[in-house]
Amino acid sequence: MHLSSALVAASALVAGCAGHSMLAKPASRGNVEWWGTCAAGAGCKGPCDSPKASSPFNSIYNPKTYVQRGQQLDVQWNRLNHPGGFVRLAMVPFDQSDDWTAFNDNVLKYTCYETNCGPSNSSDTVFGHLNGPGSSPCTTTVTIPENIPDNTAVTLQWIWYGGGIYYGQVDTSFGEYYGCSDMIVTGGPSSSDKPAPVFTGGDITYPNSDVCKYWGSNKVGDCNFGDRKPSPVDGDLLSQSLEPCIRGPELKGKPYGMDSSSGSSGASSAAPASDSAAPASDSVAPASSAAESSNAPASPEAPATPESTDYAVVPEQSEVQSVADSAAAPQEPVAPANPDYAVNSEKCIPLPA
């Protein structure tokens, strides 16, 4: 490979970067400290990008989004130059949206991160087959459960995990990224049955299949980094995150728990040599900053359970509107005092050495 080709590709990645990834539609809660992006490696531990107490949903001035039971809700995130991984979608009552256990018990769907999206130039192989830059929107849908009562305030959780190629290193995985969107469920068909999670496979590398391309781990929680947080050093961009999480080859497989043959890391295999520039090694060795446990993220201490379930106060039925007619997303977060923070918080693939 000519150095000039690598420089062009890496420069495109740097120029197009705006953070790693986040939920774009429906609009996420956002946060101030991390400019909207909630990265476990940076110290944002989820389960949402900000706690429920900080959600714009609490404001009477913030327009509410309404959905119906059985509705196919459009979900979107931007690829932001990063390949691979899985997206997990879960939904719980708004009042339980600070509780990891609640989300883990109410998963609706798994899908590939690169669903309906991919690199802008499919012939760019600097970082492997179909691993080049590109920030097109990735999309899926999720069905609103039919067992949710009318006028219930709920929170949709979005997680990206198993993404790859941290700072141009083709054998590394990112940590996990979280986002949440609050809405109100009213109307639609009703049922007492709790939906089982589903998996829809097939991404840019493995279209029309039941697998996804990923790096590191296919299990939520393996790259949450526990209670560890980085110790940023001025002038040292890499010190702002505990990433990379795991070192190892590019893989393909299903999310953990969605295959009967799942063991400690689910059914997966190294990508074929013709489809990847990943190392030939079959082992997936933890990076120096890898998560120390394969368990799901430790659930924050849950608030005392009320005697009856109370949901956020919602408008009368006559005020119900569709998602498409809902008002704009929450206001942009206020920038922190350090004007360089936005730049320093980015961890795009840099120019190769």
CSV table of C-alpha atoms in Angstrom, one decimal:
chain,number,residue,atom,x,y,z
A,1,MET,CA,0.0,0.0,0.0
A,2,HIS,CA,1.3,3.4,-0.9
A,3,LEU,CA,1.6,5.9,2.0
A,4,SER,CA,-0.3,8.5,0.0
A,5,SER,CA,-3.3,6.2,-0.2
A,6,ALA,CA,-3.2,5.6,3.6
A,7,LEU,CA,-2.9,9.4,4.2
A,8,VAL,CA,-5.9,10.2,2.0
A,9,ALA,CA,-8.1,7.5,3.6
A,10,ALA,CA,-7.1,8.5,7.2
A,11,SER,CA,-7.5,12.2,6.4
A,12,ALA,CA,-11.1,11.5,5.2
A,13,LEU,CA,-11.8,9.8,8.4
A,14,VAL,CA,-10.5,12.6,10.5
A,15,ALA,CA,-12.3,15.3,8.5
A,16,GLY,CA,-15.6,13.5,8.7
A,17,CYS,CA,-15.6,12.7,12.4
A,18,ALA,CA,-18.0,14.2,14.9
A,19,GLY,CA,-17.7,11.8,17.8
A,20,HIS,CA,-18.1,8.0,17.7
A,21,SER,CA,-21.8,7.2,17.5
A,22,MET,CA,-25.1,8.2,19.1
A,23,LEU,CA,-28.8,7.7,18.7
A,24,ALA,CA,-30.1,10.3,16.2
A,25,LYS,CA,-33.7,9.3,15.7
A,26,PRO,CA,-35.8,9.4,17.8
A,27,ALA,CA,-33.8,12.3,19.4
A,28,SER,CA,-31.7,11.2,22.3
A,29,ARG,CA,-31.6,13.0,25.7
A,30,GLY,CA,-28.1,14.3,25.1
A,31,ASN,CA,-25.7,15.4,27.7
A,32,VAL,CA,-23.4,18.4,28.4
A,33,GLU,CA,-20.2,16.7,29.7
A,34,TRP,CA,-19.6,14.6,26.6
A,35,TRP,CA,-21.3,16.7,24.0
A,36,GLY,CA,-24.1,14.2,23.5
A,37,THR,CA,-22.0,11.1,23.1
A,38,CYS,CA,-22.1,8.6,25.9
A,39,ALA,CA,-19.0,6.4,25.7
A,40,ALA,CA,-18.2,3.9,28.4
A,41,GLY,CA,-14.5,4.3,27.8
A,42,ALA,CA,-14.8,8.0,28.5
A,43,GLY,CA,-16.6,7.4,31.8
A,44,CYS,CA,-20.2,7.6,30.7
A,45,LYS,CA,-21.6,4.3,32.0
A,46,GLY,CA,-25.2,4.3,30.9
A,47,PRO,CA,-27.7,2.9,30.8
A,48,CYS,CA,-28.6,6.2,29.1
A,49,ASP,CA,-26.6,9.1,27.7
A,50,SER,CA,-27.9,11.1,30.7
A,51,PRO,CA,-29.9,10.2,33.8
A,52,LYS,CA,-33.7,10.6,33.9
A,53,ALA,CA,-33.4,13.5,36.2
A,54,SER,CA,-31.5,15.4,33.4
A,55,SER,CA,-33.9,14.4,30.6
A,56,PRO,CA,-35.6,17.1,28.6
A,57,PHE,CA,-38.7,15.0,29.0
A,58,ASN,CA,-39.1,16.3,32.5
A,59,SER,CA,-39.7,19.9,31.2
A,60,ILE,CA,-43.3,21.0,30.6
A,61,TYR,CA,-41.8,23.2,27.8
A,62,ASN,CA,-40.4,20.2,25.9
A,63,PRO,CA,-42.8,18.8,23.3
A,64,LYS,CA,-43.5,15.2,23.8
A,65,THR,CA,-43.2,12.4,21.2
A,66,TYR,CA,-46.2,9.9,21.0
A,67,VAL,CA,-46.2,6.4,19.7
A,68,GLN,CA,-48.8,3.6,19.5
A,69,ARG,CA,-48.6,0.0,20.5
A,70,GLY,CA,-47.7,-2.2,17.5
A,71,GLN,CA,-46.1,0.8,15.7
A,72,GLN,CA,-42.9,0.3,13.7
A,73,LEU,CA,-40.8,3.0,15.1
A,74,ASP,CA,-37.9,4.3,12.9
A,75,VAL,CA,-34.5,4.3,14.6
A,76,GLN,CA,-31.5,6.0,13.1
A,77,TRP,CA,-27.8,6.6,14.0
A,78,ASN,CA,-25.0,7.8,11.8
A,79,ARG,CA,-22.1,5.5,10.9
A,80,LEU,CA,-19.5,8.2,11.6
A,81,ASN,CA,-16.7,6.4,9.9
A,82,HIS,CA,-16.7,3.4,12.1
A,83,PRO,CA,-17.4,-0.2,10.9
A,84,GLY,CA,-19.0,-3.2,12.6
A,85,GLY,CA,-20.7,-4.1,15.8
A,86,PHE,CA,-24.2,-4.6,17.0
A,87,VAL,CA,-27.0,-2.4,18.1
A,88,ARG,CA,-29.3,-3.4,21.0
A,89,LEU,CA,-32.7,-1.8,21.5
A,90,ALA,CA,-34.7,-2.0,24.8
A,91,MET,CA,-37.7,-0.2,26.3
A,92,VAL,CA,-38.7,0.3,29.9
A,93,PRO,CA,-41.0,2.7,31.8
A,94,PHE,CA,-39.4,6.2,32.1
A,95,ASP,CA,-39.2,5.8,35.9
A,96,GLN,CA,-37.0,2.8,35.5
A,97,SER,CA,-34.6,4.3,33.0
A,98,ASP,CA,-31.7,4.6,35.4
A,99,ASP,CA,-31.8,0.9,36.0
A,100,TRP,CA,-29.5,-1.4,34.0
A,101,THR,CA,-31.4,-4.5,35.1
A,102,ALA,CA,-34.7,-3.1,33.8
A,103,PHE,CA,-33.2,-2.6,30.3
A,104,ASN,CA,-31.5,-6.0,30.3
A,105,ASP,CA,-34.8,-7.6,31.1
A,106,ASN,CA,-36.7,-5.8,28.4
A,107,VAL,CA,-34.7,-6.1,25.2
A,108,LEU,CA,-36.7,-5.7,22.0
A,109,LYS,CA,-34.2,-6.1,19.2
A,110,TYR,CA,-30.7,-6.7,18.1
A,111,THR,CA,-29.4,-5.7,14.7
A,112,CYS,CA,-26.1,-5.0,13.0
A,113,TYR,CA,-24.5,-1.5,13.4
A,114,GLU,CA,-24.1,-1.2,9.7
A,115,THR,CA,-27.7,-1.8,8.8
A,116,ASN,CA,-28.6,0.0,5.6
A,117,CYS,CA,-25.3,1.9,5.6
A,118,GLY,CA,-21.6,1.4,4.9
A,119,PRO,CA,-18.4,3.1,3.7
A,120,SER,CA,-18.6,5.9,1.1
A,121,ASN,CA,-16.1,4.1,-1.1
A,122,SER,CA,-16.5,0.3,-1.2
A,123,SER,CA,-13.1,-0.1,-3.0
A,124,ASP,CA,-11.2,1.6,-0.2
A,125,THR,CA,-9.3,-1.3,1.6
A,126,VAL,CA,-6.8,0.7,3.6
A,127,PHE,CA,-8.3,-0.6,6.8
A,128,GLY,CA,-9.8,-3.8,5.4
A,129,HIS,CA,-12.7,-4.9,3.2
A,130,LEU,CA,-15.6,-2.4,3.5
A,131,ASN,CA,-14.0,-0.8,6.6
A,132,GLY,CA,-13.3,2.6,5.1
A,133,PRO,CA,-14.8,6.0,6.0
A,134,GLY,CA,-18.4,7.0,5.5
A,135,SER,CA,-21.0,8.7,7.7
A,136,SER,CA,-24.2,7.7,6.1
A,137,PRO,CA,-27.2,7.2,8.3
A,138,CYS,CA,-27.8,3.6,9.5
A,139,THR,CA,-31.5,2.6,10.1
A,140,THR,CA,-33.8,0.0,11.5
A,141,THR,CA,-37.2,-0.3,13.0
A,142,VAL,CA,-38.5,-1.5,16.3
A,143,THR,CA,-42.0,-2.6,17.2
A,144,ILE,CA,-43.6,-0.8,20.2
A,145,PRO,CA,-44.7,-3.6,22.6
A,146,GLU,CA,-48.4,-4.2,22.9
A,147,ASN,CA,-48.3,-4.9,26.6
A,148,ILE,CA,-47.7,-1.2,27.5
A,149,PRO,CA,-50.7,0.6,29.1
A,150,ASP,CA,-52.1,3.8,27.6
A,151,ASN,CA,-50.4,7.0,28.5
A,152,THR,CA,-47.3,5.3,29.7
A,153,ALA,CA,-44.0,7.3,29.6
A,154,VAL,CA,-41.3,5.0,28.3
A,155,THR,CA,-37.6,5.2,27.4
A,156,LEU,CA,-36.0,3.5,24.4
A,157,GLN,CA,-32.4,2.5,25.0
A,158,TRP,CA,-29.9,2.2,22.2
A,159,ILE,CA,-26.5,0.5,22.6
A,160,TRP,CA,-23.7,0.2,20.1
A,161,TYR,CA,-21.1,-2.4,21.0
A,162,GLY,CA,-18.5,-4.6,19.1
A,163,GLY,CA,-17.4,-1.7,16.8
A,164,GLY,CA,-13.9,-1.8,15.4
A,165,ILE,CA,-10.7,-0.1,14.3
A,166,TYR,CA,-9.8,2.2,17.1
A,167,TYR,CA,-7.3,4.9,15.9
A,168,GLY,CA,-6.5,2.9,12.7
A,169,GLN,CA,-5.6,-0.3,14.6
A,170,VAL,CA,-7.5,-3.0,12.6
A,171,ASP,CA,-7.3,-5.5,15.5
A,172,THR,CA,-9.0,-3.4,18.2
A,173,SER,CA,-12.6,-2.8,19.4
A,174,PHE,CA,-14.3,0.2,20.8
A,175,GLY,CA,-16.0,0.4,24.2
A,176,GLU,CA,-19.8,0.6,24.4
A,177,TYR,CA,-21.9,3.7,23.5
A,178,TYR,CA,-25.3,4.5,24.9
A,179,GLY,CA,-28.3,6.7,24.1
A,180,CYS,CA,-31.9,7.0,25.2
A,181,SER,CA,-35.1,8.6,23.9
A,182,ASP,CA,-38.2,9.3,26.0
A,183,MET,CA,-41.7,9.1,24.6
A,184,ILE,CA,-45.4,8.3,25.5
A,185,VAL,CA,-47.3,5.2,24.4
A,186,THR,CA,-51.0,5.5,23.8
A,187,GLY,CA,-53.4,3.7,21.6
A,188,GLY,CA,-52.9,0.7,19.3
A,189,PRO,CA,-53.6,-3.0,19.8
A,190,SER,CA,-53.3,-4.3,23.3
A,191,SER,CA,-51.9,-7.6,24.6
A,192,SER,CA,-50.7,-9.0,28.0
A,193,ASP,CA,-47.8,-10.9,26.3
A,194,LYS,CA,-44.3,-9.6,26.8
A,195,PRO,CA,-42.4,-9.6,23.5
A,196,ALA,CA,-39.3,-11.8,23.1
A,197,PRO,CA,-36.1,-10.1,21.8
A,198,VAL,CA,-35.5,-10.6,18.1
A,199,PHE,CA,-32.3,-10.4,16.0
A,200,THR,CA,-32.1,-9.1,12.4
A,201,GLY,CA,-28.8,-9.8,10.8
A,202,GLY,CA,-27.2,-8.7,7.6
A,203,ASP,CA,-24.8,-5.7,7.2
A,204,ILE,CA,-22.7,-4.2,4.5
A,205,THR,CA,-20.2,-7.0,4.7
A,206,TYR,CA,-22.6,-9.9,5.1
A,207,PRO,CA,-25.9,-8.8,3.4
A,208,ASN,CA,-28.9,-11.0,3.4
A,209,SER,CA,-27.5,-13.1,6.3
A,210,ASP,CA,-28.1,-13.7,10.0
A,211,VAL,CA,-24.7,-12.5,11.2
A,212,CYS,CA,-22.9,-9.2,11.7
A,213,LYS,CA,-19.3,-8.1,11.4
A,214,TYR,CA,-17.8,-7.1,14.8
A,215,TRP,CA,-14.7,-6.8,16.9
A,216,GLY,CA,-13.9,-7.9,20.4
A,217,SER,CA,-17.1,-9.2,22.0
A,218,ASN,CA,-20.7,-9.8,21.0
A,219,LYS,CA,-22.0,-9.4,24.6
A,220,VAL,CA,-23.3,-6.2,26.2
A,221,GLY,CA,-21.2,-5.4,29.3
A,222,ASP,CA,-17.9,-6.9,28.2
A,223,CYS,CA,-16.7,-3.4,27.1
A,224,ASN,CA,-18.3,-1.2,29.8
A,225,PHE,CA,-15.1,-1.1,31.7
A,226,GLY,CA,-16.9,-1.5,35.0
A,227,ASP,CA,-16.4,1.4,37.4
A,228,ARG,CA,-13.1,2.4,35.8
A,229,LYS,CA,-12.7,5.9,34.3
A,230,PRO,CA,-9.9,7.5,32.4
A,231,SER,CA,-7.5,10.1,33.8
A,232,PRO,CA,-7.1,12.7,31.1
A,233,VAL,CA,-3.8,14.4,30.6
A,234,ASP,CA,-3.6,17.8,28.8
A,235,GLY,CA,-2.3,17.3,25.3
A,236,ASP,CA,-2.7,13.5,25.4
A,237,LEU,CA,-5.8,12.7,23.3
A,238,LEU,CA,-5.6,9.0,24.0
A,239,SER,CA,-5.7,9.5,27.8
A,240,GLN,CA,-9.3,10.7,27.5
A,241,SER,CA,-10.6,7.1,27.1
A,242,LEU,CA,-9.9,3.6,28.3
A,243,GLU,CA,-10.3,2.3,24.8
A,244,PRO,CA,-9.4,0.2,23.0
A,245,CYS,CA,-11.3,-2.5,24.8
A,246,ILE,CA,-10.2,-5.8,23.2
A,247,ARG,CA,-7.6,-6.7,20.7
A,248,GLY,CA,-8.3,-9.5,18.2
A,249,PRO,CA,-9.3,-10.1,14.6
A,250,GLU,CA,-12.4,-9.0,12.8
A,251,LEU,CA,-15.2,-11.5,13.5
A,252,LYS,CA,-18.6,-12.4,12.3
A,253,GLY,CA,-21.5,-13.8,14.3
A,254,LYS,CA,-24.7,-13.2,16.2
A,255,PRO,CA,-25.3,-11.3,19.4
A,256,TYR,CA,-24.7,-13.2,22.6
A,257,GLY,CA,-27.8,-15.1,23.7
A,258,MET,CA,-29.4,-15.1,20.3
A,259,ASP,CA,-27.9,-18.4,19.2
A,260,SER,CA,-28.5,-21.8,20.9
A,261,SER,CA,-24.8,-22.5,20.6
A,262,SER,CA,-23.8,-19.4,22.4
A,263,GLY,CA,-21.1,-20.0,25.0
A,264,SER,CA,-19.2,-17.4,26.9
A,265,SER,CA,-19.0,-15.3,23.8
A,266,GLY,CA,-21.7,-16.6,21.5
A,267,ALA,CA,-21.4,-18.1,18.1
A,268,SER,CA,-18.8,-16.3,16.1
A,269,SER,CA,-15.8,-16.9,13.8
A,270,ALA,CA,-13.0,-14.9,12.3
A,271,ALA,CA,-13.9,-13.2,9.1
A,272,PRO,CA,-12.5,-14.8,5.9
A,273,ALA,CA,-9.2,-13.5,4.7
A,274,SER,CA,-10.7,-12.3,1.5
A,275,ASP,CA,-13.1,-10.1,3.4
A,276,SER,CA,-10.9,-8.6,6.0
A,277,ALA,CA,-7.5,-7.2,6.7
A,278,ALA,CA,-7.7,-8.5,10.3
A,279,PRO,CA,-4.8,-10.4,11.8
A,280,ALA,CA,-4.8,-14.2,11.3
A,281,SER,CA,-4.8,-14.9,15.0
A,282,ASP,CA,-7.8,-16.9,16.3
A,283,SER,CA,-7.5,-15.6,19.8
A,284,VAL,CA,-9.2,-12.5,21.1
A,285,ALA,CA,-6.8,-11.1,23.7
A,286,PRO,CA,-7.9,-8.2,26.0
A,287,ALA,CA,-6.1,-4.9,25.4
A,288,SER,CA,-4.3,-3.3,28.3
A,289,SER,CA,-7.5,-1.4,29.1
A,290,ALA,CA,-10.0,-4.2,28.4
A,291,ALA,CA,-13.0,-4.8,30.6
A,292,GLU,CA,-12.1,-6.9,33.6
A,293,SER,CA,-15.3,-8.9,33.6
A,294,SER,CA,-17.5,-10.6,31.0
A,295,ASN,CA,-20.6,-9.9,33.0
A,296,ALA,CA,-23.2,-7.4,32.0
A,297,PRO,CA,-22.8,-3.8,33.4
A,298,ALA,CA,-23.3,-3.7,37.1
A,299,SER,CA,-26.7,-2.3,37.7
A,300,PRO,CA,-26.7,1.0,39.6
A,301,GLU,CA,-28.4,0.9,42.9
A,302,ALA,CA,-32.1,1.0,42.1
A,303,PRO,CA,-34.4,3.4,43.8
A,304,ALA,CA,-36.9,2.0,46.2
A,305,THR,CA,-39.8,0.3,44.4
A,306,PRO,CA,-43.0,2.3,44.9
A,307,GLU,CA,-46.2,0.6,46.0
A,308,SER,CA,-47.8,1.4,42.7
A,309,THR,CA,-46.2,2.3,39.3
A,310,ASP,CA,-46.4,6.0,38.6
A,311,TYR,CA,-45.5,7.3,35.2
A,312,ALA,CA,-44.7,10.8,34.0
A,313,VAL,CA,-47.8,13.0,33.8
A,314,VAL,CA,-48.9,13.2,30.2
A,315,PRO,CA,-51.4,15.3,28.3
A,316,GLU,CA,-54.9,14.3,27.6
A,317,GLN,CA,-55.7,11.9,24.7
A,318,SER,CA,-56.9,14.7,22.5
A,319,GLU,CA,-53.4,16.1,22.4
A,320,VAL,CA,-51.9,12.9,21.0
A,321,GLN,CA,-49.8,13.3,17.9
A,322,SER,CA,-47.7,11.0,15.8
A,323,VAL,CA,-43.9,10.7,15.9
A,324,ALA,CA,-43.7,12.3,12.5
A,325,ASP,CA,-45.6,15.4,13.8
A,326,SER,CA,-43.7,15.6,17.0
A,327,ALA,CA,-41.7,18.8,17.7
A,328,ALA,CA,-38.0,19.1,17.2
A,329,ALA,CA,-35.3,17.4,19.2
A,330,PRO,CA,-34.2,18.7,22.6
A,331,GLN,CA,-32.0,21.8,22.5
A,332,GLU,CA,-28.3,21.5,21.9
A,333,PRO,CA,-26.4,21.1,25.1
A,334,VAL,CA,-24.4,24.0,26.4
A,335,ALA,CA,-20.7,23.7,25.6
A,336,PRO,CA,-18.3,23.2,28.5
A,337,ALA,CA,-15.9,26.0,29.4
A,338,ASN,CA,-13.0,24.4,27.6
A,339,PRO,CA,-13.3,25.3,23.9
A,340,ASP,CA,-11.0,22.5,22.9
A,341,TYR,CA,-13.1,19.8,24.5
A,342,ALA,CA,-15.1,19.0,21.4
A,343,VAL,CA,-12.0,18.3,19.4
A,344,ASN,CA,-10.3,16.4,22.2
A,345,SER,CA,-13.3,14.2,22.8
A,346,GLU,CA,-13.1,12.9,19.3
A,347,LYS,CA,-11.3,9.7,18.7
A,348,CYS,CA,-11.3,9.2,14.9
A,349,ILE,CA,-8.9,7.0,13.1
A,350,PRO,CA,-5.8,9.2,12.8
A,351,LEU,CA,-3.1,9.4,10.2
A,352,PRO,CA,-1.1,6.2,10.3
A,353,ALA,CA,2.4,6.4,11.6
